[in-house]
mmCIF file of C-alpha atoms (C1' of nucleotides) in Angstrom:
data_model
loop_
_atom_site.group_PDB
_atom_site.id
_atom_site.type_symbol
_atom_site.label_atom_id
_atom_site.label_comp_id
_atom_site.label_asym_id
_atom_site.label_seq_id
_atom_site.Cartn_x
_atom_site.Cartn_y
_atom_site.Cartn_z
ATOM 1 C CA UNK U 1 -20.306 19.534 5.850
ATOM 2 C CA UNK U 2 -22.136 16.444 5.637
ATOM 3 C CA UNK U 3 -22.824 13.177 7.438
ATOM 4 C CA UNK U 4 -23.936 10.001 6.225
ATOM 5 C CA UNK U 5 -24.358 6.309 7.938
ATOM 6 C CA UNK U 6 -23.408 3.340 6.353
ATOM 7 C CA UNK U 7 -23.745 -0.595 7.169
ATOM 8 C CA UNK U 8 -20.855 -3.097 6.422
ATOM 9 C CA UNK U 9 -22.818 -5.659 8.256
ATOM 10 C CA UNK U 10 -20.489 -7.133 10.896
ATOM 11 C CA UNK U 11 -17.609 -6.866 8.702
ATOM 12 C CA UNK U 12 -15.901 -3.348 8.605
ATOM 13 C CA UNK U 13 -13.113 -1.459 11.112
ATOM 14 C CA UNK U 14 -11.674 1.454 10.236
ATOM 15 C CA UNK U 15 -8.183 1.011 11.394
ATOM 16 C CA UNK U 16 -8.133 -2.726 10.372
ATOM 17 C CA UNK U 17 -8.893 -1.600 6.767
ATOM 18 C CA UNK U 18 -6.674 1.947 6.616
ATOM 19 C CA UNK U 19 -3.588 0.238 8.349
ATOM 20 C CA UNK U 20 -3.460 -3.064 6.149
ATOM 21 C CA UNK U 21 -0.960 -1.430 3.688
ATOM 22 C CA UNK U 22 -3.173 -1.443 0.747
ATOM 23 C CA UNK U 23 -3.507 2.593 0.686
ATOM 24 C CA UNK U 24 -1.760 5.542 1.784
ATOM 25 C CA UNK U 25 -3.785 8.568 1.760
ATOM 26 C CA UNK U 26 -5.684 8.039 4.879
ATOM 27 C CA UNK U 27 -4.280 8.772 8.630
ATOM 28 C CA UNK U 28 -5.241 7.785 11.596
ATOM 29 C CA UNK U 29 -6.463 10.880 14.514
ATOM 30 C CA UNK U 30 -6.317 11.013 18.012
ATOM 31 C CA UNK U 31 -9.840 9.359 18.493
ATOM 32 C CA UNK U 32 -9.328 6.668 16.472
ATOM 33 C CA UNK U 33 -11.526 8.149 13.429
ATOM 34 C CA UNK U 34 -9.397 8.342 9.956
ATOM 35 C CA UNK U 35 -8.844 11.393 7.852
ATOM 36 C CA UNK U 36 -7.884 11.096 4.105
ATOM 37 C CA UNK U 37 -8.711 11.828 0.252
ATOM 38 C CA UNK U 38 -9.834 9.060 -2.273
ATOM 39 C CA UNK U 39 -9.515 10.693 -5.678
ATOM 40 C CA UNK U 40 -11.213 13.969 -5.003
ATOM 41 C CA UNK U 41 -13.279 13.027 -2.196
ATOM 42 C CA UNK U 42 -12.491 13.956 1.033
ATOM 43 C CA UNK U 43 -13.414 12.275 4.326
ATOM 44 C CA UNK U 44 -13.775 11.454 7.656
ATOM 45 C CA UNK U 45 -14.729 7.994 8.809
ATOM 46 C CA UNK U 46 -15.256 6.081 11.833
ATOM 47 C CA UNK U 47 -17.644 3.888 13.642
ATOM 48 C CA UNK U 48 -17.805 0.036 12.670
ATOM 49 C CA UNK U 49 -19.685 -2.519 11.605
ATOM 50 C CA UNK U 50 -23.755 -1.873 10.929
ATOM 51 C CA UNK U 51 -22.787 1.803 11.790
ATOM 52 C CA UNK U 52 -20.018 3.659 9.882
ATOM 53 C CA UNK U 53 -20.001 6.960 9.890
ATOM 54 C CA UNK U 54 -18.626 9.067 6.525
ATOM 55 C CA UNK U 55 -18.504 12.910 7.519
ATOM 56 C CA UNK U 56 -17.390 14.823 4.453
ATOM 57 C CA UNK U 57 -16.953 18.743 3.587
ATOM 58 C CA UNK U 58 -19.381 18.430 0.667
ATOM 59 C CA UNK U 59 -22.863 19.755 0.847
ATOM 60 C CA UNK U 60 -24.494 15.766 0.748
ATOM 61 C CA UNK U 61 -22.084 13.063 0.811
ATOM 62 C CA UNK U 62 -21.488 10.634 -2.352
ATOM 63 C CA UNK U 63 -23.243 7.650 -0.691
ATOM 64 C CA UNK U 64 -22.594 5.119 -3.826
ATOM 65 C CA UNK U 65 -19.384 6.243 -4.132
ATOM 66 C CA UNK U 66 -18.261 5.487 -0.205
ATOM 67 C CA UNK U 67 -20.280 2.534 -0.332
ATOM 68 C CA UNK U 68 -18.123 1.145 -3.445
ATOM 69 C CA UNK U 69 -15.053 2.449 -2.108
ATOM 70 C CA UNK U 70 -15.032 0.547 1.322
ATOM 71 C CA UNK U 71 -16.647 -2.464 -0.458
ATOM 72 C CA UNK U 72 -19.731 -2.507 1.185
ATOM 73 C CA UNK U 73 -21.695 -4.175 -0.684
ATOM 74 C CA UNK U 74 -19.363 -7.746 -0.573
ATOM 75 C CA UNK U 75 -20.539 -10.396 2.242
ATOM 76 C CA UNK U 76 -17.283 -11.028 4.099
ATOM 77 C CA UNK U 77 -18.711 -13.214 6.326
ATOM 78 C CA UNK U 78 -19.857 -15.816 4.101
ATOM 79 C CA UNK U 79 -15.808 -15.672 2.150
ATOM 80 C CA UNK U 80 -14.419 -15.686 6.100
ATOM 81 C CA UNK U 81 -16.414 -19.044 6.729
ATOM 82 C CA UNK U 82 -15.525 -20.799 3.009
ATOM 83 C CA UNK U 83 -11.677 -19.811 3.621
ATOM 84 C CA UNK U 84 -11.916 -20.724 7.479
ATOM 85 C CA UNK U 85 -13.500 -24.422 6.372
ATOM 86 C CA UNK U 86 -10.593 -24.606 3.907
ATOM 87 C CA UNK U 87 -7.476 -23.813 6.678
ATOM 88 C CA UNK U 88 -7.166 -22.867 10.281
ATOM 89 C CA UNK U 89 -4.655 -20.923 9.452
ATOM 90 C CA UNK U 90 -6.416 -18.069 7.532
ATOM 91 C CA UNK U 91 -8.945 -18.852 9.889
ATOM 92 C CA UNK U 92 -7.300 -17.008 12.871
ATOM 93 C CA UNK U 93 -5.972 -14.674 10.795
ATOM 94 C CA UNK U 94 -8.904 -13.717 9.457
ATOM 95 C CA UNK U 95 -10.727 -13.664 13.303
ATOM 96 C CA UNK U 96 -7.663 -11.699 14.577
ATOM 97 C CA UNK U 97 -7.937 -9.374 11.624
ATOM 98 C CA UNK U 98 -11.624 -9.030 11.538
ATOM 99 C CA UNK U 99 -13.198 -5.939 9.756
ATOM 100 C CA UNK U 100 -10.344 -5.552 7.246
ATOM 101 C CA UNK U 101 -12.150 -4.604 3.398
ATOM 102 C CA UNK U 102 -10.792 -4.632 0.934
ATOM 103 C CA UNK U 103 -10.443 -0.781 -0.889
ATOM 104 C CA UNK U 104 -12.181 -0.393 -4.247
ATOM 105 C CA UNK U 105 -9.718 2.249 -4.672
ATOM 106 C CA UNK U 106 -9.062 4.740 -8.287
ATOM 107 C CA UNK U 107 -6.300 3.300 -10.920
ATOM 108 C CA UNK U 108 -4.501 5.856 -11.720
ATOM 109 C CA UNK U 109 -3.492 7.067 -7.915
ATOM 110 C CA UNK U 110 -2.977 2.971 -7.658
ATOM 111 C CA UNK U 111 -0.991 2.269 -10.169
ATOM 112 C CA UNK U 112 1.715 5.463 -8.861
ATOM 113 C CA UNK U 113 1.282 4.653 -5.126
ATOM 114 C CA UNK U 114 2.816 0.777 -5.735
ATOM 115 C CA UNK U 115 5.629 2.103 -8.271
ATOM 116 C CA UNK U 116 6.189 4.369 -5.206
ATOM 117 C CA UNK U 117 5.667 1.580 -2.399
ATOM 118 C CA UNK U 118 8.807 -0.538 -4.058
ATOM 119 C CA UNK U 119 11.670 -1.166 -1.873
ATOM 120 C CA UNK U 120 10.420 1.371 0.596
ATOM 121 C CA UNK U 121 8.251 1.757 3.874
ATOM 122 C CA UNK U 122 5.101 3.218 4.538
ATOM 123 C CA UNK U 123 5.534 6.451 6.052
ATOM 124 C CA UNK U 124 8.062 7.301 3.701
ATOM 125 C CA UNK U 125 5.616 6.269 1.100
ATOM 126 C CA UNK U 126 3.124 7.949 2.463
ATOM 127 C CA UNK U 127 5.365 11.323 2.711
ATOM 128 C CA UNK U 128 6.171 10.959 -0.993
ATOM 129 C CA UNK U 129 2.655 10.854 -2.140
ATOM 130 C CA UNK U 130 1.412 13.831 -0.381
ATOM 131 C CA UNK U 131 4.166 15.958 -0.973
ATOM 132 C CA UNK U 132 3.575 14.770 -4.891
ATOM 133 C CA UNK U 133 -0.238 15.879 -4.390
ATOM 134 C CA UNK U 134 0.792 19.223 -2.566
ATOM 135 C CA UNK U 135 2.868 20.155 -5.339
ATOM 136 C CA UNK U 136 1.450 19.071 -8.779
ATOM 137 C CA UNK U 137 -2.076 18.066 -7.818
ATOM 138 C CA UNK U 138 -5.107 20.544 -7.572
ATOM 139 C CA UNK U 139 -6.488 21.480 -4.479
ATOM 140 C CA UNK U 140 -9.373 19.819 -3.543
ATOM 141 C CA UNK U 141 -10.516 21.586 -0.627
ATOM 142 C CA UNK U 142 -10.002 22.219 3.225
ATOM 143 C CA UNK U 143 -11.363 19.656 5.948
ATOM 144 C CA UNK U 144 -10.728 19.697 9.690
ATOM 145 C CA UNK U 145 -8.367 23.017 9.522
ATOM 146 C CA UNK U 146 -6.167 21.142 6.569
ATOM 147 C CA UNK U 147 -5.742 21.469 3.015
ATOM 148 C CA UNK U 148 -6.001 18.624 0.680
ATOM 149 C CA UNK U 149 -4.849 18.078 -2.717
ATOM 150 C CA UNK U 150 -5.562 15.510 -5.435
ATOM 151 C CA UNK U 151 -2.635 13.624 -7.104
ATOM 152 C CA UNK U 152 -1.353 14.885 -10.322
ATOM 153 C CA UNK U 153 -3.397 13.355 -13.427
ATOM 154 C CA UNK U 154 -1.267 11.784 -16.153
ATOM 155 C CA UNK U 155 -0.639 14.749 -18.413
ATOM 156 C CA UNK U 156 0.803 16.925 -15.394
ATOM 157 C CA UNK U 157 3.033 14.821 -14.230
ATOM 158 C CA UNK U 158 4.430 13.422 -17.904
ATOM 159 C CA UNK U 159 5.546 17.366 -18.409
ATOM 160 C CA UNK U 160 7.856 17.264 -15.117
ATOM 161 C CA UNK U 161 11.285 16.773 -15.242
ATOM 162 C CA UNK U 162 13.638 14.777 -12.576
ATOM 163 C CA UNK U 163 14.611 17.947 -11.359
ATOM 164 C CA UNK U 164 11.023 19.223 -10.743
ATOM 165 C CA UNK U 165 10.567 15.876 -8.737
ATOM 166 C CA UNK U 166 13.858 16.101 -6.875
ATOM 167 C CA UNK U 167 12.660 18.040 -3.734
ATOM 168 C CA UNK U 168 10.376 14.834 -3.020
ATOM 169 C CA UNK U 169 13.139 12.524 -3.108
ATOM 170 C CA UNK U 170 11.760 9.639 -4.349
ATOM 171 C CA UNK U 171 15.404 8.248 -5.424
ATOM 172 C CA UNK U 172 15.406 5.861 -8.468
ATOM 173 C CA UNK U 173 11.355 5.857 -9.006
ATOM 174 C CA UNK U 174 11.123 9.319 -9.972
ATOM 175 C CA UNK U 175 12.349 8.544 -13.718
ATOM 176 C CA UNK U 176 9.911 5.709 -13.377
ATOM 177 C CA UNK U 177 7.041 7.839 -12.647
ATOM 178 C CA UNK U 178 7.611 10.004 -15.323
ATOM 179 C CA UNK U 179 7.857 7.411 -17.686
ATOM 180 C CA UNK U 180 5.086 5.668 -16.729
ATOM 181 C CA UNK U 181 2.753 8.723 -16.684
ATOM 182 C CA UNK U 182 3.884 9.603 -20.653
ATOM 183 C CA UNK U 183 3.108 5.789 -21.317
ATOM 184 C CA UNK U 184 -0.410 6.353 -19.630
ATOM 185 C CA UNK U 185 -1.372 9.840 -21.214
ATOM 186 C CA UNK U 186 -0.586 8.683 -24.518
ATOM 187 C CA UNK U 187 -2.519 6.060 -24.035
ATOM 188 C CA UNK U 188 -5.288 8.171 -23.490
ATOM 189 C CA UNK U 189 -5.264 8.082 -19.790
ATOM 190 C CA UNK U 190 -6.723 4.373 -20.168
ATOM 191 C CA UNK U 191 -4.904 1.949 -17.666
ATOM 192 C CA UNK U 192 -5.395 -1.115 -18.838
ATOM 193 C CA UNK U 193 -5.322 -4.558 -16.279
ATOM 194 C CA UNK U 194 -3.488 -6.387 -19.471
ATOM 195 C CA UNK U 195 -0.736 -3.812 -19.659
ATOM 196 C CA UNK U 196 0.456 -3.232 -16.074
ATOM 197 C CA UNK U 197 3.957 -5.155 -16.354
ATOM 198 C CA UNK U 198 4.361 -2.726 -19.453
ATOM 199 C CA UNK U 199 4.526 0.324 -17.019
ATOM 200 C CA UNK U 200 8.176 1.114 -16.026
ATOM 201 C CA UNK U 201 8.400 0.077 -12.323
ATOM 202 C CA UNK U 202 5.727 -2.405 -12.234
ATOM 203 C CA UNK U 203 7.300 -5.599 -11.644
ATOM 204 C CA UNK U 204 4.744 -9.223 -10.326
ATOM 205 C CA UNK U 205 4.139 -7.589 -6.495
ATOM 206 C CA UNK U 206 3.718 -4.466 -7.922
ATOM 207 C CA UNK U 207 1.199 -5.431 -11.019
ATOM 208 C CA UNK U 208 -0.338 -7.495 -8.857
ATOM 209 C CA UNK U 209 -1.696 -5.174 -6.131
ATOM 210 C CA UNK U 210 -2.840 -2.559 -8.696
ATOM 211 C CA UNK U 211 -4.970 -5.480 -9.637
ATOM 212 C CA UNK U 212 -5.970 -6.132 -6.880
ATOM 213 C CA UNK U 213 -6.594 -3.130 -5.542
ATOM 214 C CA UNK U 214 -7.652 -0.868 -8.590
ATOM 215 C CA UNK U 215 -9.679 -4.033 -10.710
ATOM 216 C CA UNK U 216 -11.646 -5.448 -8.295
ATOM 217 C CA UNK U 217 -9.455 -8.967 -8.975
ATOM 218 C CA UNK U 218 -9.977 -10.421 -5.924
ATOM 219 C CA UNK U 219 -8.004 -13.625 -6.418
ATOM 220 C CA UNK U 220 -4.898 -11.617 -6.869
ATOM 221 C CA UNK U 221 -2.269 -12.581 -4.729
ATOM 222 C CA UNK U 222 0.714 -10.647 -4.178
ATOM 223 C CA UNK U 223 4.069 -11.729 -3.097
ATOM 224 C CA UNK U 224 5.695 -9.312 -0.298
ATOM 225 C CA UNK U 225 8.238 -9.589 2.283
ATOM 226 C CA UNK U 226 5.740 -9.876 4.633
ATOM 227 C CA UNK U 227 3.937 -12.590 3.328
ATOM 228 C CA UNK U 228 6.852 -14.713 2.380
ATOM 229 C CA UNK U 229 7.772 -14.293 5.868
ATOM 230 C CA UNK U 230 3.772 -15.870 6.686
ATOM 231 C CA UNK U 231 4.541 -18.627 4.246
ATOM 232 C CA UNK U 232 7.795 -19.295 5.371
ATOM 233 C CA UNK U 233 6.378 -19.374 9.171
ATOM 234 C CA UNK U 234 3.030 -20.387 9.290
ATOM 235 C CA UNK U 235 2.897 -22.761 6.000
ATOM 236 C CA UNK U 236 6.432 -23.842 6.601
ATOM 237 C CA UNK U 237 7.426 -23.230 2.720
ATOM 238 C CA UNK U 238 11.067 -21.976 1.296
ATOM 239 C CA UNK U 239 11.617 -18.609 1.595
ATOM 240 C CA UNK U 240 12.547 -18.374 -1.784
ATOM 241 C CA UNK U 241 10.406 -20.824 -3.328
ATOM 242 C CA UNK U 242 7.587 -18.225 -4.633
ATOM 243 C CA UNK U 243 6.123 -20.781 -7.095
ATOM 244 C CA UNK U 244 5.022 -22.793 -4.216
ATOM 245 C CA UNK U 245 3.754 -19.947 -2.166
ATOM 246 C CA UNK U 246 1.550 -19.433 -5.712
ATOM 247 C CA UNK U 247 0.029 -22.470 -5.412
ATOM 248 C CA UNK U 248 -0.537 -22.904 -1.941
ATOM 249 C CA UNK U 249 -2.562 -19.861 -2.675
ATOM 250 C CA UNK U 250 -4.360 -21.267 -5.281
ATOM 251 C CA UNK U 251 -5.374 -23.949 -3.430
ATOM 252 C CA UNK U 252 -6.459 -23.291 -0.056
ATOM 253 C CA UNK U 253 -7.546 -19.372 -0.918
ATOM 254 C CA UNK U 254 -8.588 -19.274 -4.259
ATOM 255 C CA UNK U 255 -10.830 -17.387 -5.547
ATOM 256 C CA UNK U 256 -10.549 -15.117 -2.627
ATOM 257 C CA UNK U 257 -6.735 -14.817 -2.956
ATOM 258 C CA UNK U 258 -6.703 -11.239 -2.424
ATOM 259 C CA UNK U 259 -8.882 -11.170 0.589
ATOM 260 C CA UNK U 260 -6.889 -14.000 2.440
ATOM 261 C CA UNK U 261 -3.552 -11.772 1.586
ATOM 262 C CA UNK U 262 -4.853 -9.005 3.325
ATOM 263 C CA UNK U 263 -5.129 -10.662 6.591
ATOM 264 C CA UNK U 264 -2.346 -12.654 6.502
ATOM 265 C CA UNK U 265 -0.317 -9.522 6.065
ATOM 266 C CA UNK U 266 -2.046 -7.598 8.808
ATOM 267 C CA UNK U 267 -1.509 -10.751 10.943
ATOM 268 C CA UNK U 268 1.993 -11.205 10.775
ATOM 269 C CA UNK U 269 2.223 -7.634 10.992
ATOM 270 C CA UNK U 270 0.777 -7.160 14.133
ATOM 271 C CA UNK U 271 2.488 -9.859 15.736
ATOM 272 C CA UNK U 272 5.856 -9.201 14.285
ATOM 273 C "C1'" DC M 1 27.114 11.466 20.845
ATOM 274 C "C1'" DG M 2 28.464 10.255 15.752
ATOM 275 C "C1'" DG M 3 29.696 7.417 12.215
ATOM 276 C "C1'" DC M 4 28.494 3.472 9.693
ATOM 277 C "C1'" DA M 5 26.380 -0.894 8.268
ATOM 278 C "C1'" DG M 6 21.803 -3.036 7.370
ATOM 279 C "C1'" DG M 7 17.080 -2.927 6.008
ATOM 280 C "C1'" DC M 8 12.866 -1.372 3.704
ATOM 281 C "C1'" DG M 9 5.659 -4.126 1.485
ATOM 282 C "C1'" DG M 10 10.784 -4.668 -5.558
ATOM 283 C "C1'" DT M 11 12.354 -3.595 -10.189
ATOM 284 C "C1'" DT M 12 15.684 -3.198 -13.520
ATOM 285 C "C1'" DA M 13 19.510 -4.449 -16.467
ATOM 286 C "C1'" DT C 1 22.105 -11.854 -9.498
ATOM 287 C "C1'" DA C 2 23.495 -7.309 -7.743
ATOM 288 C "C1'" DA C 3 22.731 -2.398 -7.709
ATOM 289 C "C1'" DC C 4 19.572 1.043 -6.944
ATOM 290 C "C1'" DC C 5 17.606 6.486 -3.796
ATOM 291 C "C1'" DG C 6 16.974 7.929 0.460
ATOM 292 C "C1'" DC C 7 15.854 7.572 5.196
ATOM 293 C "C1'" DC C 8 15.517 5.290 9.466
ATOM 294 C "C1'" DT C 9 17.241 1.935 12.829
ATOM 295 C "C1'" DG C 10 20.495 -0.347 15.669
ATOM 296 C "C1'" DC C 11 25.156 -1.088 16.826
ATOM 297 C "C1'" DC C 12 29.692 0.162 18.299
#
DNA sequence: CGGCAGGCGGTTA
DNA sequence: TAACCGCCTGCC
């Protein structure tokens, strides 16, 4: 077991950043401090701000790689005051939301969490994907009297079958999964930004958060329920008019796009 | 209770 | 544009 400290400035919350929708593999304990796997690391975090604490079952901690990961080394202050000049309404969102980071999270485990995430909610979501780790992925140690398990990598889980994915009941995106993962382990395992519609099950929203999430695109801007409902609100714009809701991105947010999305989603969230 | 619509952080055909 | 798997919610 290990311990390390890290510094996100002013800018970083733990349950602000885990419960923003943009990952799945992290949950929250009883004192507040969040459990979870990225790739093969495991972790516990909590703390805030100049003092984060990263407690991990490996001998010394990978500093760079939690550092990276949580996004540390981006100055969220100085994008909170160019998007608050810009609008007042990111502006409270981004005050009421403060300490949200964006993940710098692996592409692979992305790109199957979001064809998982369609059309569904996030504790199923989350269910699915660790019940996919548990029983293709390799273990990848205990931590805090539980056992965790990486996700499948391409290879493994191009071999399964429907039926071998059946017990996790992922409905109509199992065949997707499987299909995507033969696209991506021919391919060499290489996930490429420029091919993500290609994937079956990777529609705009879908493409787009991989982007954002997995290539460090910040000015991606995906289109959800949730933040149709913000522009629909809060910007007073058609429900259905997403071409509008582009450029009203593009214009107040841009080239933070990304960063604005993920507090306007925890916003309406929380108050919804 | 218990059965049955309606909805869910979209994509496909 | 509707159908889609599966599960959870709210309604009657």
């Amino acid at each position: 077991m290990s311990r390390i400290i890290l510094s996100g400035g002013s800018n970083f919350r733990p349950d602000h950043t885990f419960d923003c929708g943009q990952c799945f593999r992290w949950d929250r304990e009883e004192d507040g401090s969040y459990t979870g796997i990225a790739g093969r690391k495991i972790a516990r975090i909590y703390g805030s701000d100049e003092r984060i604490i990263i407690e991990s079952p490996d001998r010394t901690a990978d500093r760079v790689f939690w550092e990276n990961y949580l996004d540390l080394n981006r100055d969220y202050g100085k994008i909170r005051d160019y998007l608050g000049k810009r609008d007042t309404v990111i502006r409270e969102a981004m005050e009421f939301g403060r300490g949200i980071r964006l993940l710098n999270q692996d592409k692979w485990e992305t790109l199957i969490s979001f064809i998982i995430s369609a059309n569904n909610n996030i504790p199923r979501i989350k269910k699915n994907i660790n019940m996919l780790a548990e029983m293709f992925g390799k273990p990848a140690g205990g931590f805090r009297g539980r056992e965790f398990y990486e996700l499948p990598e391409p290879e493994v889980l191009a071999q399964l079958t429907e039926k071998d994915l059946a017990p996790i009941r992922l409905g109509y995106r199992a065949p997707y999964l499987i299909k995507t993962a033969k696209m991506v382990a021919d391919d060499g395992c290489c996930i490429r930004e420029d091919r993500l519609r290609g994937y079956v099950g990777v529609g705009p929203k879908v493409a787009s958060c991989i982007s954002l999430f997995a290539f460090d695109n910040v000015d991606s801007f995906p289109i959800d329920t949730w933040v149709k409902q913000v522009m629909n609100k809060l910007y007073g714009i058609d429900k259905k008019d997403t071409e509008a809701m582009k450029k009203l991105a593009e214009d107040k947010f841009s080239p933070y796009g990304g960063i604005a999305q993920q507090y306007l989603f925890y916003f309406i969230r929380e108050k919804s």
